[in-house]
PDB file of C-alpha atoms and ligand atoms in Angstrom:
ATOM      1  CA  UNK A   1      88.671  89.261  99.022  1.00 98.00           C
ATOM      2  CA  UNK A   2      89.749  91.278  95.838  1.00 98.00           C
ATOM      3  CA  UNK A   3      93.913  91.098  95.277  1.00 98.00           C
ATOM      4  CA  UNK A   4      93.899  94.376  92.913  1.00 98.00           C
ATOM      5  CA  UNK A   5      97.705  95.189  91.816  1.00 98.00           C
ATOM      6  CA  UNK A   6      98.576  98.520  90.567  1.00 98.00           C
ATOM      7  CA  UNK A   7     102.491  98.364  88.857  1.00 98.00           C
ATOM      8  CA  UNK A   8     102.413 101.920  88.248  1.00 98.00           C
ATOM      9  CA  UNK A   9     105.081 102.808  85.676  1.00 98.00           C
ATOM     10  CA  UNK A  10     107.249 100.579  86.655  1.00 98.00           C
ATOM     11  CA  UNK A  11     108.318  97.565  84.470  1.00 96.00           C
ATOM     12  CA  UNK A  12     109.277  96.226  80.930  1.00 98.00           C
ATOM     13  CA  UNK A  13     107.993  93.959  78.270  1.00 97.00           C
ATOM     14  CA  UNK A  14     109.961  91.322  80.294  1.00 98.00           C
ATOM     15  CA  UNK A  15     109.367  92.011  83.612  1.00 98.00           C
ATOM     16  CA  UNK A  16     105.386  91.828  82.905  1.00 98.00           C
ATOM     17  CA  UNK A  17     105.741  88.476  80.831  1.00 97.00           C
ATOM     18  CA  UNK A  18     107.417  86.849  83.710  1.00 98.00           C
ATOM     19  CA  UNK A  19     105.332  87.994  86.539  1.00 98.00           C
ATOM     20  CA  UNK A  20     102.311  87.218  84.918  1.00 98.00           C
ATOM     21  CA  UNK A  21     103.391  84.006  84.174  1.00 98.00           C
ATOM     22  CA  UNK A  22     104.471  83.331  88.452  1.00 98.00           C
ATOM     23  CA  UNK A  23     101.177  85.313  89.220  1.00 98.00           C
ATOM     24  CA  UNK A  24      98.712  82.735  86.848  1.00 98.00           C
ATOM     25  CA  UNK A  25     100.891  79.803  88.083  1.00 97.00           C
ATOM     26  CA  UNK A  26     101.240  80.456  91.586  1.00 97.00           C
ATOM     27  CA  UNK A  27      98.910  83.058  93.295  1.00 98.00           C
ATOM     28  CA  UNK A  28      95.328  81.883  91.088  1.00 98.00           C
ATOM     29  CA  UNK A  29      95.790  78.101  91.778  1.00 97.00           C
ATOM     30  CA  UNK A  30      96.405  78.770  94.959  1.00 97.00           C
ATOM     31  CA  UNK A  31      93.328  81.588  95.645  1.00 98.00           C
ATOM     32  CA  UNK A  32      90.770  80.975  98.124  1.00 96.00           C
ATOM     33  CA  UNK A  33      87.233  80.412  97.007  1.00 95.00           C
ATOM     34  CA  UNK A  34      85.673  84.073  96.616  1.00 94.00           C
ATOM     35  CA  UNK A  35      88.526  86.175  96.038  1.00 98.00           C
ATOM     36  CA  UNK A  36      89.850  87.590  92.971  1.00 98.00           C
ATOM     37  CA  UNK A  37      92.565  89.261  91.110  1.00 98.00           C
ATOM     38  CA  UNK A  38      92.970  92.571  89.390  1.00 98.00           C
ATOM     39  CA  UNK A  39      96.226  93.534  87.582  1.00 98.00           C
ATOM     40  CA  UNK A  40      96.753  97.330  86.294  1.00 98.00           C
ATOM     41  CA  UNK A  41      99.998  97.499  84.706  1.00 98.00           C
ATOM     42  CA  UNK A  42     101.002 100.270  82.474  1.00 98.00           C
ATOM     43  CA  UNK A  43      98.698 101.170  79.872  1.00 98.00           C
ATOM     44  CA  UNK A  44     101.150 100.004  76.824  1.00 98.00           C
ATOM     45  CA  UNK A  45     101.113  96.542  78.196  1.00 98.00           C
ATOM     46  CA  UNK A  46      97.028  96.370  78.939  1.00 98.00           C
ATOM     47  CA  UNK A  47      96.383  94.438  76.010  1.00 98.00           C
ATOM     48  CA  UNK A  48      98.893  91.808  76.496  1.00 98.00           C
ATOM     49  CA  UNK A  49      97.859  91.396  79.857  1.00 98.00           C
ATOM     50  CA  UNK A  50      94.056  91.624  79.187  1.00 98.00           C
ATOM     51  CA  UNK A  51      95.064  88.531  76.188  1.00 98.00           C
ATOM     52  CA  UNK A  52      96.572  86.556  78.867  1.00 98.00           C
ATOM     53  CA  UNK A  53      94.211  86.424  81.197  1.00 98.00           C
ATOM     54  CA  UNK A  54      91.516  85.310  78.496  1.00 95.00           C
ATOM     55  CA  UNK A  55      90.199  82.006  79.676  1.00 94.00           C
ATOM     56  CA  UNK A  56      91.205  82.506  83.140  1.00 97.00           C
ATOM     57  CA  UNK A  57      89.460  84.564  86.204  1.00 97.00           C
ATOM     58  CA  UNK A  58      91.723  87.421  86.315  1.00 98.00           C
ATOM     59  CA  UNK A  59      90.986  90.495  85.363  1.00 98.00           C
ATOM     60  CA  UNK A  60      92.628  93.456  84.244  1.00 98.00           C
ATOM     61  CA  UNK A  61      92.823  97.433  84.606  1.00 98.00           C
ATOM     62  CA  UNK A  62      93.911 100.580  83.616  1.00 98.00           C
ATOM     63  CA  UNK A  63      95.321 102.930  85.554  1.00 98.00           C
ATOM     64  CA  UNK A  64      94.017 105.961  84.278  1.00 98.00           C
ATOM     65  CA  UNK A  65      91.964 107.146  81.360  1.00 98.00           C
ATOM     66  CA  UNK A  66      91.224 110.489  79.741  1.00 98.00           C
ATOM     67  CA  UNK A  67      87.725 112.778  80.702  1.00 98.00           C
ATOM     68  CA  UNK A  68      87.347 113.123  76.683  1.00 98.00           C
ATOM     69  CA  UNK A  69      85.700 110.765  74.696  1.00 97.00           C
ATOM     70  CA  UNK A  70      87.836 110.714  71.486  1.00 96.00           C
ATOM     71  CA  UNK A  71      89.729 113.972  69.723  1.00 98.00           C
ATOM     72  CA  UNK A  72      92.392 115.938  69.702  1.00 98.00           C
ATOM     73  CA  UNK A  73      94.351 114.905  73.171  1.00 98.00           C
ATOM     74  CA  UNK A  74      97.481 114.207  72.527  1.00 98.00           C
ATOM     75  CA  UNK A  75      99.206 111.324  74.645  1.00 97.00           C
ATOM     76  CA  UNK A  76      95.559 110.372  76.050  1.00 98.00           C
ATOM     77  CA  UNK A  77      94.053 107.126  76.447  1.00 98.00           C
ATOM     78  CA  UNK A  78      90.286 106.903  76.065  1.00 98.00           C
ATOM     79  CA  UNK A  79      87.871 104.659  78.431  1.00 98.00           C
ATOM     80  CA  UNK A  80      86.660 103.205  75.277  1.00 98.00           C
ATOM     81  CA  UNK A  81      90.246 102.355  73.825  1.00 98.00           C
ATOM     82  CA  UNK A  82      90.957 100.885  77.522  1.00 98.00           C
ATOM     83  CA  UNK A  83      87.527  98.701  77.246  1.00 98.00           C
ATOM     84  CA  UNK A  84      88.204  97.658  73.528  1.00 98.00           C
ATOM     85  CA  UNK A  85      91.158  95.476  74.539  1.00 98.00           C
ATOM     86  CA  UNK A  86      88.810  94.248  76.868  1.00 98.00           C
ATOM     87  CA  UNK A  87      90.010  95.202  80.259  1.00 98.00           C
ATOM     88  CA  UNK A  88      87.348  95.352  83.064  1.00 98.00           C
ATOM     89  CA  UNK A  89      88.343  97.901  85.171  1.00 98.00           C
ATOM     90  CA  UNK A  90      90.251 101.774  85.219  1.00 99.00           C
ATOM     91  CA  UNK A  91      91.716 102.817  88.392  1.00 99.00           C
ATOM     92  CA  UNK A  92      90.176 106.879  88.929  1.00 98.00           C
ATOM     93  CA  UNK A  93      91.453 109.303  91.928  1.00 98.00           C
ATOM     94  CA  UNK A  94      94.758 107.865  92.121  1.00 98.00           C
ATOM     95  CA  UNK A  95      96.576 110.221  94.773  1.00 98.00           C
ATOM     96  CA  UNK A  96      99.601 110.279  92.448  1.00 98.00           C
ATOM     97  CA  UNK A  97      97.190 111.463  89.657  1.00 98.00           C
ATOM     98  CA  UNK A  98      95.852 114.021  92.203  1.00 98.00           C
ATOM     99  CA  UNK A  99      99.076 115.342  93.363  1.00 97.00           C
ATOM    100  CA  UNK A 100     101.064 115.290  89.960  1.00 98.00           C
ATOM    101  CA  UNK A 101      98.655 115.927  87.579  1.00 97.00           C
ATOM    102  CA  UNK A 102      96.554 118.190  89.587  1.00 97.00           C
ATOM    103  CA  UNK A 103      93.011 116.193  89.359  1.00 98.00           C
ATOM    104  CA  UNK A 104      90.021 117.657  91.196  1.00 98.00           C
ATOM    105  CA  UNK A 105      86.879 116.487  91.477  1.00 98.00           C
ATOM    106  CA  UNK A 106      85.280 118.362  88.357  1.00 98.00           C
ATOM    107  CA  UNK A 107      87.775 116.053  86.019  1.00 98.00           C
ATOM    108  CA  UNK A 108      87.703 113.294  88.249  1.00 98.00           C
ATOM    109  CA  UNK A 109      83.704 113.577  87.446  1.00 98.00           C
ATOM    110  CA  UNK A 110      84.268 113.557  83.780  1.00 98.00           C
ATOM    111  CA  UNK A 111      86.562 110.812  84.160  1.00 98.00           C
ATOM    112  CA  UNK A 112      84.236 108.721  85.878  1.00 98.00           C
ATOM    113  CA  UNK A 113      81.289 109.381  83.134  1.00 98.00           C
ATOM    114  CA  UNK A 114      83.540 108.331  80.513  1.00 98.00           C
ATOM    115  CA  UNK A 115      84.819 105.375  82.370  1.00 98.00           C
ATOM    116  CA  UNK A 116      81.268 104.551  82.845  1.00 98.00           C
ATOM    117  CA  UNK A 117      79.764 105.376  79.194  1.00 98.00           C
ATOM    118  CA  UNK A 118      82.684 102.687  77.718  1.00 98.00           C
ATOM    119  CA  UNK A 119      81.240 100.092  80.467  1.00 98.00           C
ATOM    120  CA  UNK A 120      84.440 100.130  82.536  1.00 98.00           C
ATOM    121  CA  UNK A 121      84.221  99.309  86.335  1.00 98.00           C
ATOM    122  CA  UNK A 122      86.160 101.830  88.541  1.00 98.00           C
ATOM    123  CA  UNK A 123      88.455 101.614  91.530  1.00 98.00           C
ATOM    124  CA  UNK A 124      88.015 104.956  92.786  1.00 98.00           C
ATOM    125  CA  UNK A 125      90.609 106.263  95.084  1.00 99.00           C
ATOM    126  CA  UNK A 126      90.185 108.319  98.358  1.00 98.00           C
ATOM    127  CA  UNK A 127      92.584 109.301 100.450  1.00 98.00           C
ATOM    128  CA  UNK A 128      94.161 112.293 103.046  1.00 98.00           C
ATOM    129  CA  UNK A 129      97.413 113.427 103.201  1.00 98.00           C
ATOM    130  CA  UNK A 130      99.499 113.427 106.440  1.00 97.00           C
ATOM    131  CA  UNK A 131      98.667 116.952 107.959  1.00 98.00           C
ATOM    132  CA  UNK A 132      94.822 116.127 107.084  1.00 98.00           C
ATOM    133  CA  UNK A 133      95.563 112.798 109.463  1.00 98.00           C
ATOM    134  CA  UNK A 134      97.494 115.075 111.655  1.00 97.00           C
ATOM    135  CA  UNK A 135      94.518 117.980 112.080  1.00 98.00           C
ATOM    136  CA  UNK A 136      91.812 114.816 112.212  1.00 97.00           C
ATOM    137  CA  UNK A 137      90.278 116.080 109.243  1.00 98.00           C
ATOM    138  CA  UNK A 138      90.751 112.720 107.038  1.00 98.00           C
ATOM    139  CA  UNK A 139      86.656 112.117 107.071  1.00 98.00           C
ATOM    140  CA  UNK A 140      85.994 115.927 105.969  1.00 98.00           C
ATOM    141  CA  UNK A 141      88.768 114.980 102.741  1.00 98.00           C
ATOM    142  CA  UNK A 142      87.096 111.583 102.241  1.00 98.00           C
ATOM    143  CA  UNK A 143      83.571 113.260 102.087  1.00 98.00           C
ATOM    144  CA  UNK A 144      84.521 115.907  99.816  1.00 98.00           C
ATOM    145  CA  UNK A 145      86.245 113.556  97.187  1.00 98.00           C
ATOM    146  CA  UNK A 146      83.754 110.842  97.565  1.00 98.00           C
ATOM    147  CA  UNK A 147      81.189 113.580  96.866  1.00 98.00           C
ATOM    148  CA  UNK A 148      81.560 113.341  93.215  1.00 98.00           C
ATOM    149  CA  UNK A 149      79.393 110.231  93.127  1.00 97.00           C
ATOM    150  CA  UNK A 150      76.882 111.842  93.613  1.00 97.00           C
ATOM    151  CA  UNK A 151      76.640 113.471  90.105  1.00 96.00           C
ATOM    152  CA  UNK A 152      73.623 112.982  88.209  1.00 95.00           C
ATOM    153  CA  UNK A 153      75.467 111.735  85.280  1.00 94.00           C
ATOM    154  CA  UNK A 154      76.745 108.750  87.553  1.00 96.00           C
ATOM    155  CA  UNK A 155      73.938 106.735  88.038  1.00 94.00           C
ATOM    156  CA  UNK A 156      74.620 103.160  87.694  1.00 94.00           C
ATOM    157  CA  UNK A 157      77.893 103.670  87.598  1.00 97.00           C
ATOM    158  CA  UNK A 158      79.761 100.432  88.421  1.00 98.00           C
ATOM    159  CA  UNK A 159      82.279 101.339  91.177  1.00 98.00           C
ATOM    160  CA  UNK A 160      84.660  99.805  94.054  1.00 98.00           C
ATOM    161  CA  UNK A 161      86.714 102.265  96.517  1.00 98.00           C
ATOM    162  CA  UNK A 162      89.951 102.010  97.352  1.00 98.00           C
ATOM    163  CA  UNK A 163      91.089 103.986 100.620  1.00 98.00           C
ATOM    164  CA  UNK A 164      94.572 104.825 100.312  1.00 98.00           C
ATOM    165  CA  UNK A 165      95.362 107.347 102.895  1.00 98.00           C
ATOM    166  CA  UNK A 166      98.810 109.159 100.741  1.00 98.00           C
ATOM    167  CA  UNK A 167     100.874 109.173 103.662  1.00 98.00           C
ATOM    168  CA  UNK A 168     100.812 105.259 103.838  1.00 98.00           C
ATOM    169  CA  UNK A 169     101.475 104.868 100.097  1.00 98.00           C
ATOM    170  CA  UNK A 170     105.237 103.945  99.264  1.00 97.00           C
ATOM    171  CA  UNK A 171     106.101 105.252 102.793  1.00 98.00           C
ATOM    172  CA  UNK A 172     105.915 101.633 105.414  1.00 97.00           C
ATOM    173  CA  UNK A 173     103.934 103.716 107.593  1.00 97.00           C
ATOM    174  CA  UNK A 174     100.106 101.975 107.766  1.00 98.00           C
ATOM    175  CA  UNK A 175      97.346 103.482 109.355  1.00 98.00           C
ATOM    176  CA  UNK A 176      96.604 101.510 112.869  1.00 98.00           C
ATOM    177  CA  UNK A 177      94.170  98.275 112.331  1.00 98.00           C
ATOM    178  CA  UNK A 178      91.573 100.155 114.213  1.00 98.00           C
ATOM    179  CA  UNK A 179      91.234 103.453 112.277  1.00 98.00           C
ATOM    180  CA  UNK A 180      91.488 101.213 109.086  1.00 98.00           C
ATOM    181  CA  UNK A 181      88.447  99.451 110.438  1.00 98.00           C
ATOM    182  CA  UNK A 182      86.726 102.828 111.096  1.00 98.00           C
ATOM    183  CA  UNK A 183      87.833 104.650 108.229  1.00 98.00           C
ATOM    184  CA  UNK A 184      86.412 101.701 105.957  1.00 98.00           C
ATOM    185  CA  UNK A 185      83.105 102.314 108.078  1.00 98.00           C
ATOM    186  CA  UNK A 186      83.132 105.700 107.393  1.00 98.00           C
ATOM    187  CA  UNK A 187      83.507 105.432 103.680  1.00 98.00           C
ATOM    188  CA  UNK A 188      80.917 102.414 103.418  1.00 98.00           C
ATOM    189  CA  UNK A 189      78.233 104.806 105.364  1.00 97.00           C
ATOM    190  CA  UNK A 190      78.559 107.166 103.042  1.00 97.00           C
ATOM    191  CA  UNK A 191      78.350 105.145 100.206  1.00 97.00           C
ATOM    192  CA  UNK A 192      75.059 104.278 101.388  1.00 95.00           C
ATOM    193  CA  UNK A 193      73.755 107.785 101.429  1.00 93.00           C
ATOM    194  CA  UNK A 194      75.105 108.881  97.943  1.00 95.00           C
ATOM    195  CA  UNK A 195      72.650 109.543  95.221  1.00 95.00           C
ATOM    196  CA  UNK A 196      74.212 106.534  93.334  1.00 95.00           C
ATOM    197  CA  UNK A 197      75.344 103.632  95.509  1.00 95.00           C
ATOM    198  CA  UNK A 198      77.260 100.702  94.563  1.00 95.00           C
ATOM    199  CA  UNK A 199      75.490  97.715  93.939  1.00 91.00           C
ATOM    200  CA  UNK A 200      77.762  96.214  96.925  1.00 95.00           C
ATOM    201  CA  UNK A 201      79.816  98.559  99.516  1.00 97.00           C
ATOM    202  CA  UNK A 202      83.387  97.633  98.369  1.00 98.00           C
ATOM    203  CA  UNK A 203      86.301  99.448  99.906  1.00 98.00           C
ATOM    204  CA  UNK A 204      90.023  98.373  99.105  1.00 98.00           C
ATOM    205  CA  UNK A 205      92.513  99.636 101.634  1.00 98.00           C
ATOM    206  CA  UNK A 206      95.761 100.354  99.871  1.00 98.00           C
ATOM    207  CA  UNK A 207      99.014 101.693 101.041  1.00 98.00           C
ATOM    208  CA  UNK A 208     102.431  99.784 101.990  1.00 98.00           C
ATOM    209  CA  UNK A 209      99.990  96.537 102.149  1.00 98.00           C
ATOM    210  CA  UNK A 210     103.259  93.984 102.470  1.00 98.00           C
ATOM    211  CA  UNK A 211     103.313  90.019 103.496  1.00 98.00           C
ATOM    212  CA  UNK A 212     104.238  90.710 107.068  1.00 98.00           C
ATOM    213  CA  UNK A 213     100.720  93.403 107.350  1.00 98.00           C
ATOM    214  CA  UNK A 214      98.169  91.848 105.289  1.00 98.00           C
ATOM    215  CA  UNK A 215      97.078  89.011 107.519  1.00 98.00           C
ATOM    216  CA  UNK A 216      96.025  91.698 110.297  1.00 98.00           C
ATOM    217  CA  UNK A 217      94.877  94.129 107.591  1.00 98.00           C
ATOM    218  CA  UNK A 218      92.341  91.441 105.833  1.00 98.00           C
ATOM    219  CA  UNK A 219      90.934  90.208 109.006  1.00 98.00           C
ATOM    220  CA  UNK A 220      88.964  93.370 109.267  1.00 98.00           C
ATOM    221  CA  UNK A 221      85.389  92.705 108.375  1.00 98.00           C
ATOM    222  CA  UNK A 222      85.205  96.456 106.808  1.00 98.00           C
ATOM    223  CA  UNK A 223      88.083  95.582 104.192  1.00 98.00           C
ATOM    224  CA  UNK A 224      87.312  93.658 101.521  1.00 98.00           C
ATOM    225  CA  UNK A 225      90.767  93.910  99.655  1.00 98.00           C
ATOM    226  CA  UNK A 226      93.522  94.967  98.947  1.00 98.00           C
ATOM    227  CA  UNK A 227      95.430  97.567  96.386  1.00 98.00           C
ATOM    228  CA  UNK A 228      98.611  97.182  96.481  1.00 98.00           C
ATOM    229  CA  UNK A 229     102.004  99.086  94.687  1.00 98.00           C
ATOM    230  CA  UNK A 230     105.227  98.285  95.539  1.00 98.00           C
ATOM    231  CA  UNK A 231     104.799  94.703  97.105  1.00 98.00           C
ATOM    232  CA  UNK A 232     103.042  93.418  93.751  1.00 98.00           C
ATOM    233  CA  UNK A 233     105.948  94.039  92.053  1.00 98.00           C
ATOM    234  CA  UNK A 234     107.169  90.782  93.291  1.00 98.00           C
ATOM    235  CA  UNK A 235     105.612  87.677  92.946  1.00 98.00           C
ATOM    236  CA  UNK A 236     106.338  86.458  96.202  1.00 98.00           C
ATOM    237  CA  UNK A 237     105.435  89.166  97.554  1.00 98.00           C
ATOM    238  CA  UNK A 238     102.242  89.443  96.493  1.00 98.00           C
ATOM    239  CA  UNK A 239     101.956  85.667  96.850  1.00 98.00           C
ATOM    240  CA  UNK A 240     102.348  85.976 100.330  1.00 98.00           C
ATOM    241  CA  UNK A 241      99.593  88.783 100.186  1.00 98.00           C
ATOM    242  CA  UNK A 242      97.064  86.897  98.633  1.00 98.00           C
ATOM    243  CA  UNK A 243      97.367  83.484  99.727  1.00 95.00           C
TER     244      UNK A 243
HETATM  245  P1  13P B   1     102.315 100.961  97.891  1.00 90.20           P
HETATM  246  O1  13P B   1     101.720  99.601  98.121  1.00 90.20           O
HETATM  247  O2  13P B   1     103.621 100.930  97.172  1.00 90.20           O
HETATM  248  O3  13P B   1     102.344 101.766  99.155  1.00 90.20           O
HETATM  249  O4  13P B   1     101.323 101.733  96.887  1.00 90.20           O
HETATM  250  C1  13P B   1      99.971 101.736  97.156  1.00 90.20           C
HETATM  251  C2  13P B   1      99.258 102.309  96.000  1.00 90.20           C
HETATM  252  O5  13P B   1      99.406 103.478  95.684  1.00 90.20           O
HETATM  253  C3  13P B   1      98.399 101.415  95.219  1.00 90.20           C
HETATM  254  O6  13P B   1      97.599 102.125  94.335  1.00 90.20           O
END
């Protein structure tokens, strides 16, 4: 089971000290055999992060990265900057990224090349918005933005989904276990059709994951993690998540 935390910009110096410090002392030990851990904090705290989980099985992400290589882009983080402080993963697709930074699939392509030129692993994320759930056209949305792995330019590219349907995100509101358990099935069936398919069918589910939903939510066979926001801002929280 993969734990993958994404603190979005939330947090200080501080704040990511201390939970990292509860997290490596009281989720790892604690971790059953198989599962892992992936922390994304905010970009200007990657390299700490990455530093402190040297020596330990944790690994660490971005949450974004730029669909340039290098140049003038001001503000922009490269995949390669991201993978020189030697961070593992970038988090791609993130509906936040979608909806407030107006990412389609042609950038989210480029994004995905770079990611995978600087020998980054990706947490791509899928997922439909409430009137798509409401019309039943969430598989239609999940085809189309899954339909970027298909790219030429993508082969090999090391990749794990994460299905975070956006209505479910921040909200409470969580999908019911069953059309979790299809939805995963859904995405995992396609993945096995694309022109480049994972190595292993991975698919996160994401999206007010909390201690007192996680139980039910892991004991589908189709998910094989979680990615969670708001609940791994606390360390008991997530705790409760992982253990
Ligand atoms: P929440 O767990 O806060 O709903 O956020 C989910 C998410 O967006 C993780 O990427």
């Amino acid at each position: 089971m993969i734990y993958a935390a994404n603190w979005k910009m939330n947090g200080d110096k501080d704040f990511v000290n201390s939970i990292l410090s509860q997290i490596k002392d009281n989720i790892l030990p604690n971790l059953s055999d198989g599962s892992s851990l992936i922390l994304c904090p905010p970009t200007i705290y990657l390299s700490d992060v990455t530093d402190r989980c040297k020596n330990t099985s944790i690994q660490s992400g971005a949450q974004d990265c730029s669909a340039h290589e290098n140049g003038a882009f001001t503000g922009e983080v490269s995949a390669q900057m991201i993978s020189g402080t030697g961070a593992h993963w970038v988090i791609l697709g993130h509906s936040e990224r979608r909806q407030y930074h107006a990412e389609n699939n042609l950038l989210l392509t480029d994004k995905l090349r770079t990611a995978h030129n600087a020998g980054l692993k990706v947490i791509f994320c899928v997922g439909e918005m409430h009137q798509h759930y409401i019309e039943g056209t969430t598989r239609e949305i999940l085809k189309d933005q899954l339909s970027v792995l298909n790219d030429a330019s993508l082969a090999n590219l090391n990749y794990i989904i994460a299905y975070e349907p956006v209505w479910a995100i921040g909200t409470g509101l969580v999908p019911a276990l069953e059309e979790i358990d299809l939805i995963h099935q859904f995405i995992k069936t396609l993945l096995k059709d694309t022109a480049n398919p994972p190595k292993e069918r991975t698919v996160l589910y994401g999206g007010s994951v909390n201690p007192d939903n996680a139980k039910d939510i892991k004991s589908l066979a189709s998910v094989d993690g979680v990615l969670v926001g708001g609940a791994s801002l606390s360390s008991d929280k997530f705790k409760q998540i992982c253990i």
